mmCIF file of C-alpha atoms in Angstrom:
data_model
loop_
_atom_site.group_PDB
_atom_site.id
_atom_site.type_symbol
_atom_site.label_atom_id
_atom_site.label_comp_id
_atom_site.label_asym_id
_atom_site.label_seq_id
_atom_site.Cartn_x
_atom_site.Cartn_y
_atom_site.Cartn_z
ATOM 1 C CA UNK A 1169 32.867 -6.735 -19.772
ATOM 2 C CA UNK A 1170 31.878 -5.038 -23.019
ATOM 3 C CA UNK A 1171 29.204 -2.342 -23.173
ATOM 4 C CA UNK A 1172 26.458 -4.623 -24.483
ATOM 5 C CA UNK A 1173 26.998 -7.296 -21.836
ATOM 6 C CA UNK A 1174 27.242 -4.624 -19.119
ATOM 7 C CA UNK A 1175 23.875 -3.207 -20.147
ATOM 8 C CA UNK A 1176 22.290 -6.668 -20.202
ATOM 9 C CA UNK A 1177 23.763 -7.582 -16.805
ATOM 10 C CA UNK A 1178 22.499 -4.373 -15.213
ATOM 11 C CA UNK A 1179 19.052 -4.786 -16.782
ATOM 12 C CA UNK A 1180 18.877 -8.326 -15.369
ATOM 13 C CA UNK A 1181 19.933 -7.114 -11.922
ATOM 14 C CA UNK A 1182 17.305 -4.361 -12.081
ATOM 15 C CA UNK A 1183 14.537 -6.833 -12.945
ATOM 16 C CA UNK A 1184 15.653 -9.275 -10.233
ATOM 17 C CA UNK A 1185 15.830 -6.479 -7.663
ATOM 18 C CA UNK A 1186 12.350 -5.164 -8.447
ATOM 19 C CA UNK A 1187 10.911 -8.714 -8.273
ATOM 20 C CA UNK A 1188 12.665 -9.301 -4.940
ATOM 21 C CA UNK A 1189 11.276 -6.033 -3.564
ATOM 22 C CA UNK A 1190 7.754 -6.986 -4.664
ATOM 23 C CA UNK A 1191 8.252 -10.334 -2.951
ATOM 24 C CA UNK A 1192 9.470 -8.752 0.268
ATOM 25 C CA UNK A 1193 12.831 -10.506 0.007
ATOM 26 C CA UNK A 1194 15.043 -8.042 1.901
ATOM 27 C CA UNK A 1195 18.060 -10.365 2.115
ATOM 28 C CA UNK A 1196 17.929 -11.032 -1.626
ATOM 29 C CA UNK A 1197 17.548 -7.301 -2.335
ATOM 30 C CA UNK A 1198 20.550 -6.572 -0.156
ATOM 31 C CA UNK A 1199 22.604 -9.184 -2.043
ATOM 32 C CA UNK A 1200 21.533 -7.744 -5.405
ATOM 33 C CA UNK A 1201 22.405 -4.224 -4.240
ATOM 34 C CA UNK A 1202 25.864 -5.529 -3.295
ATOM 35 C CA UNK A 1203 26.341 -6.943 -6.804
ATOM 36 C CA UNK A 1204 25.397 -3.632 -8.397
ATOM 37 C CA UNK A 1205 27.575 -1.731 -5.923
ATOM 38 C CA UNK A 1206 30.528 -3.886 -6.943
ATOM 39 C CA UNK A 1207 29.904 -3.170 -10.642
ATOM 40 C CA UNK A 1208 29.490 0.526 -9.849
ATOM 41 C CA UNK A 1209 32.675 0.727 -7.792
ATOM 42 C CA UNK A 1210 34.831 -1.090 -10.339
ATOM 43 C CA UNK A 1211 33.106 0.256 -13.421
ATOM 44 C CA UNK A 1212 34.091 2.891 -15.922
ATOM 45 C CA UNK A 1213 32.238 6.178 -16.137
ATOM 46 C CA UNK A 1214 30.136 4.573 -18.882
ATOM 47 C CA UNK A 1215 29.190 1.643 -16.615
ATOM 48 C CA UNK A 1216 28.357 4.051 -13.806
ATOM 49 C CA UNK A 1217 26.146 6.017 -16.167
ATOM 50 C CA UNK A 1218 24.335 2.838 -17.214
ATOM 51 C CA UNK A 1219 23.781 1.899 -13.580
ATOM 52 C CA UNK A 1220 22.514 5.375 -12.851
ATOM 53 C CA UNK A 1221 19.926 5.329 -15.645
ATOM 54 C CA UNK A 1222 19.096 1.609 -15.814
ATOM 55 C CA UNK A 1223 19.182 0.668 -12.139
ATOM 56 C CA UNK A 1224 19.015 3.677 -9.798
ATOM 57 C CA UNK A 1225 16.410 5.686 -11.718
ATOM 58 C CA UNK A 1226 13.784 2.929 -12.133
ATOM 59 C CA UNK A 1227 14.456 1.656 -8.623
ATOM 60 C CA UNK A 1228 13.979 5.075 -7.046
ATOM 61 C CA UNK A 1229 10.824 5.743 -9.084
ATOM 62 C CA UNK A 1230 9.393 2.390 -7.990
ATOM 63 C CA UNK A 1231 10.287 2.844 -4.319
ATOM 64 C CA UNK A 1232 9.159 6.445 -4.067
ATOM 65 C CA UNK A 1233 5.648 5.399 -5.118
ATOM 66 C CA UNK A 1234 5.363 3.360 -1.903
ATOM 67 C CA UNK A 1235 6.636 5.583 0.872
ATOM 68 C CA UNK A 1236 6.712 3.137 3.786
ATOM 69 C CA UNK A 1237 8.179 0.099 2.005
ATOM 70 C CA UNK A 1238 10.236 2.327 -0.250
ATOM 71 C CA UNK A 1239 12.157 3.879 2.614
ATOM 72 C CA UNK A 1240 13.016 0.482 4.031
ATOM 73 C CA UNK A 1241 14.558 -0.629 0.732
ATOM 74 C CA UNK A 1242 16.221 2.723 0.045
ATOM 75 C CA UNK A 1243 17.876 2.471 3.454
ATOM 76 C CA UNK A 1244 19.471 -0.807 2.334
ATOM 77 C CA UNK A 1245 21.359 0.883 -0.523
ATOM 78 C CA UNK A 1246 25.128 0.575 -0.124
ATOM 79 C CA UNK A 1247 27.197 3.757 0.165
ATOM 80 C CA UNK A 1248 28.054 4.499 -3.466
ATOM 81 C CA UNK A 1249 24.598 3.621 -4.793
ATOM 82 C CA UNK A 1250 23.045 5.731 -2.047
ATOM 83 C CA UNK A 1251 25.237 8.672 -3.042
ATOM 84 C CA UNK A 1252 24.206 8.275 -6.691
ATOM 85 C CA UNK A 1253 20.553 8.065 -5.673
ATOM 86 C CA UNK A 1254 20.904 11.287 -3.678
ATOM 87 C CA UNK A 1255 22.673 13.009 -6.585
ATOM 88 C CA UNK A 1256 19.744 12.117 -8.807
ATOM 89 C CA UNK A 1257 16.986 13.283 -6.480
ATOM 90 C CA UNK A 1258 18.745 16.524 -5.590
ATOM 91 C CA UNK A 1259 19.651 17.346 -9.188
ATOM 92 C CA UNK A 1260 15.987 17.123 -10.233
ATOM 93 C CA UNK A 1261 14.822 19.301 -7.372
ATOM 94 C CA UNK A 1262 12.606 16.580 -5.907
#
């Protein structure tokens, strides 16, 4: 996957995930997380960086605005995405 298609794919997954969260579709969110986790695990450092800034950052900002629902969806994050999320929140001092 070239850089441009990787960015587009991750942007699409981000939009789908946020729509699924708004719709209360936990199973769908979990499936989308798994797709991103797979890209993250197999991806280059560049792909991981894109996922970090294009998926994890907007997702965490969205979920942290709604504490109760946000925690439920943050708890669904697979291992590697959860670790990246934690790296981001602890590096900013939040």
